[in-house]
Amino acid sequence: MDASANPEGLIEALHLIEDDGEFERKCAAAALACSALDLLKVRVQRLIKRKDLASAVALIDAHAFDPDLDGAGMLVKAELLHDAREHGRAAELFQSLIADHPERREFRAEYAKRLLAEGDLAAARTILLPVEHSFTDGTKAQQLVTKTLDLHALLERLEGTPPRAGEDARIIAMKHAILHFRNRQVDVREGIGLGRLSLITGSLGPGGAERQLTRLAIELNRLRTNHGKVAGVQLDRPVEVLVRSHGPERQNDFYLAELQASGCELQQINLFDPISAKALGVTDPELLLLLDYLPPAVNYGVKRLARHFRESGTETASIWQDGACLFAGLAALVAGVPHVQLAIRGLPPSMRRHMFRPEYEVLYRALAQVPGVSFISNSLSAARAYAEWLELPVGRFDIVYNGVEPMRPEPSDTCAAQWDAFVKRTADATHTIGGVFRFDTDKQPLQWIRFAARYLRKHPDTRVLLVGGGRLLESAQQLAAELGIAERILFVGRSSRVGFWMSKMDVLILMSRYEGLPNVLIEAQYMGVRVVTTPAGGAAECLIDGTTGHVLECAEKPCLDLATERTRNLALRAGDRALFGEGGVGRQFLDSNFSIPRMLREYVTCTAGRLASLAPGTIQVPEGRRVA
């Protein structure tokens, strides 16, 4: 990088450097041509991009900003603080600058631009009103004024009340962009079967929803190739899977190899080129204005997915989990997708505060008013919870239980050696209890360790087997050591041989606070293992209470004494596995509710039925199981 180059070019080049060492060297070289303030902005913006906001603020605070007479230096400080999400401090600076320099209209424009971008439309309008007629036509400042005032007037008319200061008006814009389609006429080709199905989610990470979506895509692809239909429904077009990313970050590629090996169509949304609503062919001026002011996740989806849905010919956009519904729901409507299927997989975010976003309730309530939008759940429990939250009839939800494939008990050499060493270390044990779960907050792993301590005090002839990884694994191991039970527990960590580990258990225990439909309970029973679980989510729907397992009375704080008693009772019956053998009551229950063939029949019939019902004059395909 030539230090004699123009400063703007040097700054632009610095933004493109990824390597930290190279960045520092180039910054030192650029100091000859660029101001300290320009280099500070580059450094701060780099930290903000990396989400290291604390370091960004520290760097801002360490800089001696020049209290110049025209306020230019302090304006930069206000801008950087706001970008680093120090909104309170930034607001004080902006307001002080505006008061001290009433002639500097650009101070108002810079502050309003940031308020507008954050969703505070009302505050942005208040800042701009005193200077609304003072900017030259065609300038960016005048365009900002026009957009702000037009948006405010439109949302006030649509809502019947003006946006409030501090309220995120982007959510209101999202709501009315969705409601723009509430009288839409969908175009469905006649005689359709399942049609072009797009399965959409965030990643292919190691979660239950991701596993189920992968399984559904693979099985539908296999059936389309080999048979051409399911339950009389024609599988006439390939299924595609769309994920934001299936890269190695955060194990987003956990099911990637399996999906690729099946020959399923798979694409990453992050790689789609963004395209504006106008370029998509949207001509309605009000809709264009609304689509230009959406929450970031919704904007991401509309710009990347709408064109793809059109080009792919998607007839059902099956969108899995809340986050994906947020980025793909409106995009499907903009693209004219006839059937938008919102697939919920657990309790609503209103009951899981760490998952809550204010957009969700507005999103779902608006989508529920649009023709061709349906809801599908993998448990009755989740459907009831969403229905109550959104004030919808529970009959709006199709219920299709997960399809679960029985696991194989074969070990790897490493697993076998690990197990043999543990058995030798706990040679006095007469039975084994265990769990398979992610060590995170929802699964309450520390509660599980306390339960294990209670159980071992009463029944010391026990070994404990825990399979899974996660951020709380180390904390669980430390608690086990503090409680003096570490030698009785084998922490396996993440394993690809879950079936082997399950086959060694006499009882599997799940202590979750939140669940969707926990596959692990179904998988354990398919292995012939009885289960004890909290009533989290759809857990109680996964077993015959009192026969194949027990459901505790509370998910938040389960009674550990009762859990100990129930677990012991089941452990004493572990030798009798006829319950889960061919013809056994347990196996019949599993096959009639959770087999893959059953899941495929019900999913295809309810999905094709919803789609067929949109086509005038067509014979509707029988719908899947419904909740009355």
PDB file of N, CA and C in Angstrom, residues 408-440:
ATOM      1  N   ARG A 408     -28.585 -47.944  15.907  1.00  0.00           N
ATOM      2  CA  ARG A 408     -27.805 -49.179  15.877  1.00  0.00           C
ATOM      3  C   ARG A 408     -26.887 -49.202  17.089  1.00  0.00           C
ATOM      4  N   PRO A 409     -26.734 -50.372  17.733  1.00  0.00           N
ATOM      5  CA  PRO A 409     -25.950 -50.441  18.966  1.00  0.00           C
ATOM      6  C   PRO A 409     -24.463 -50.709  18.760  1.00  0.00           C
ATOM      7  N   GLU A 410     -23.988 -50.769  17.512  1.00  0.00           N
ATOM      8  CA  GLU A 410     -22.593 -51.128  17.289  1.00  0.00           C
ATOM      9  C   GLU A 410     -21.663 -50.030  17.811  1.00  0.00           C
ATOM     10  N   PRO A 411     -20.584 -50.417  18.508  1.00  0.00           N
ATOM     11  CA  PRO A 411     -19.627 -49.432  19.012  1.00  0.00           C
ATOM     12  C   PRO A 411     -18.464 -49.242  18.049  1.00  0.00           C
ATOM     13  N   SER A 412     -17.703 -48.216  18.265  1.00  0.00           N
ATOM     14  CA  SER A 412     -16.374 -48.113  17.672  1.00  0.00           C
ATOM     15  C   SER A 412     -15.408 -48.771  18.647  1.00  0.00           C
ATOM     16  N   ASP A 413     -14.194 -49.010  18.210  1.00  0.00           N
ATOM     17  CA  ASP A 413     -13.206 -49.609  19.113  1.00  0.00           C
ATOM     18  C   ASP A 413     -12.962 -48.710  20.317  1.00  0.00           C
ATOM     19  N   THR A 414     -12.947 -47.400  20.069  1.00  0.00           N
ATOM     20  CA  THR A 414     -12.712 -46.446  21.156  1.00  0.00           C
ATOM     21  C   THR A 414     -13.844 -46.484  22.175  1.00  0.00           C
ATOM     22  N   CYS A 415     -15.096 -46.496  21.679  1.00  0.00           N
ATOM     23  CA  CYS A 415     -16.256 -46.552  22.584  1.00  0.00           C
ATOM     24  C   CYS A 415     -16.240 -47.827  23.415  1.00  0.00           C
ATOM     25  N   ALA A 416     -15.966 -48.959  22.778  1.00  0.00           N
ATOM     26  CA  ALA A 416     -15.956 -50.241  23.480  1.00  0.00           C
ATOM     27  C   ALA A 416     -14.908 -50.238  24.584  1.00  0.00           C
ATOM     28  N   ALA A 417     -13.716 -49.710  24.282  1.00  0.00           N
ATOM     29  CA  ALA A 417     -12.650 -49.663  25.282  1.00  0.00           C
ATOM     30  C   ALA A 417     -13.016 -48.728  26.428  1.00  0.00           C
ATOM     31  N   GLN A 418     -13.648 -47.606  26.078  1.00  0.00           N
ATOM     32  CA  GLN A 418     -14.076 -46.635  27.089  1.00  0.00           C
ATOM     33  C   GLN A 418     -15.105 -47.252  28.027  1.00  0.00           C
ATOM     34  N   TRP A 419     -16.061 -47.973  27.452  1.00  0.00           N
ATOM     35  CA  TRP A 419     -17.086 -48.622  28.261  1.00  0.00           C
ATOM     36  C   TRP A 419     -16.489 -49.721  29.138  1.00  0.00           C
ATOM     37  N   ASP A 420     -15.631 -50.544  28.590  1.00  0.00           N
ATOM     38  CA  ASP A 420     -15.024 -51.637  29.362  1.00  0.00           C
ATOM     39  C   ASP A 420     -14.248 -51.094  30.555  1.00  0.00           C
ATOM     40  N   ALA A 421     -13.527 -49.996  30.345  1.00  0.00           N
ATOM     41  CA  ALA A 421     -12.766 -49.406  31.445  1.00  0.00           C
ATOM     42  C   ALA A 421     -13.698 -48.867  32.520  1.00  0.00           C
ATOM     43  N   PHE A 422     -14.835 -48.294  32.104  1.00  0.00           N
ATOM     44  CA  PHE A 422     -15.796 -47.756  33.073  1.00  0.00           C
ATOM     45  C   PHE A 422     -16.451 -48.884  33.865  1.00  0.00           C
ATOM     46  N   VAL A 423     -16.803 -49.956  33.195  1.00  0.00           N
ATOM     47  CA  VAL A 423     -17.395 -51.110  33.879  1.00  0.00           C
ATOM     48  C   VAL A 423     -16.417 -51.669  34.903  1.00  0.00           C
ATOM     49  N   LYS A 424     -15.167 -51.744  34.532  1.00  0.00           N
ATOM     50  CA  LYS A 424     -14.155 -52.257  35.453  1.00  0.00           C
ATOM     51  C   LYS A 424     -14.020 -51.344  36.663  1.00  0.00           C
ATOM     52  N   ARG A 425     -14.097 -50.024  36.436  1.00  0.00           N
ATOM     53  CA  ARG A 425     -13.976 -49.051  37.515  1.00  0.00           C
ATOM     54  C   ARG A 425     -15.176 -49.073  38.452  1.00  0.00           C
ATOM     55  N   THR A 426     -16.338 -49.494  37.923  1.00  0.00           N
ATOM     56  CA  THR A 426     -17.579 -49.531  38.726  1.00  0.00           C
ATOM     57  C   THR A 426     -18.101 -50.961  38.782  1.00  0.00           C
ATOM     58  N   ALA A 427     -17.216 -51.884  39.112  1.00  0.00           N
ATOM     59  CA  ALA A 427     -17.556 -53.319  39.061  1.00  0.00           C
ATOM     60  C   ALA A 427     -18.673 -53.703  40.017  1.00  0.00           C
ATOM     61  N   ASP A 428     -18.917 -52.897  41.031  1.00  0.00           N
ATOM     62  CA  ASP A 428     -19.969 -53.229  42.000  1.00  0.00           C
ATOM     63  C   ASP A 428     -21.361 -52.815  41.519  1.00  0.00           C
ATOM     64  N   ALA A 429     -21.459 -52.124  40.395  1.00  0.00           N
ATOM     65  CA  ALA A 429     -22.754 -51.616  39.920  1.00  0.00           C
ATOM     66  C   ALA A 429     -23.620 -52.747  39.379  1.00  0.00           C
ATOM     67  N   THR A 430     -24.904 -52.691  39.706  1.00  0.00           N
ATOM     68  CA  THR A 430     -25.858 -53.688  39.202  1.00  0.00           C
ATOM     69  C   THR A 430     -26.708 -53.145  38.071  1.00  0.00           C
ATOM     70  N   HIS A 431     -26.735 -51.840  37.902  1.00  0.00           N
ATOM     71  CA  HIS A 431     -27.479 -51.271  36.785  1.00  0.00           C
ATOM     72  C   HIS A 431     -26.907 -49.900  36.416  1.00  0.00           C
ATOM     73  N   THR A 432     -27.337 -49.413  35.241  1.00  0.00           N
ATOM     74  CA  THR A 432     -26.811 -48.166  34.677  1.00  0.00           C
ATOM     75  C   THR A 432     -27.966 -47.249  34.315  1.00  0.00           C
ATOM     76  N   ILE A 433     -27.890 -46.023  34.803  1.00  0.00           N
ATOM     77  CA  ILE A 433     -28.842 -45.003  34.375  1.00  0.00           C
ATOM     78  C   ILE A 433     -28.082 -43.960  33.567  1.00  0.00           C
ATOM     79  N   GLY A 434     -28.797 -43.227  32.715  1.00  0.00           N
ATOM     80  CA  GLY A 434     -28.060 -42.296  31.881  1.00  0.00           C
ATOM     81  C   GLY A 434     -28.916 -41.231  31.242  1.00  0.00           C
ATOM     82  N   GLY A 435     -28.248 -40.410  30.459  1.00  0.00           N
ATOM     83  CA  GLY A 435     -28.922 -39.346  29.729  1.00  0.00           C
ATOM     84  C   GLY A 435     -28.159 -39.013  28.465  1.00  0.00           C
ATOM     85  N   VAL A 436     -28.894 -38.519  27.471  1.00  0.00           N
ATOM     86  CA  VAL A 436     -28.301 -38.057  26.217  1.00  0.00           C
ATOM     87  C   VAL A 436     -28.901 -36.681  25.950  1.00  0.00           C
ATOM     88  N   PHE A 437     -28.073 -35.647  26.010  1.00  0.00           N
ATOM     89  CA  PHE A 437     -28.592 -34.283  25.836  1.00  0.00           C
ATOM     90  C   PHE A 437     -27.430 -33.318  25.629  1.00  0.00           C
ATOM     91  N   ARG A 438     -27.764 -32.129  25.096  1.00  0.00           N
ATOM     92  CA  ARG A 438     -26.795 -31.046  25.033  1.00  0.00           C
ATOM     93  C   ARG A 438     -26.660 -30.433  26.417  1.00  0.00           C
ATOM     94  N   PHE A 439     -25.444 -30.134  26.789  1.00  0.00           N
ATOM     95  CA  PHE A 439     -25.213 -29.527  28.094  1.00  0.00           C
ATOM     96  C   PHE A 439     -25.410 -28.019  27.975  1.00  0.00           C
ATOM     97  N   ASP A 440     -26.686 -27.623  27.895  1.00  0.00           N
ATOM     98  CA  ASP A 440     -27.017 -26.205  27.862  1.00  0.00           C
ATOM     99  C   ASP A 440     -28.202 -25.949  28.780  1.00  0.00           C
TER     100      ASP A 440
END
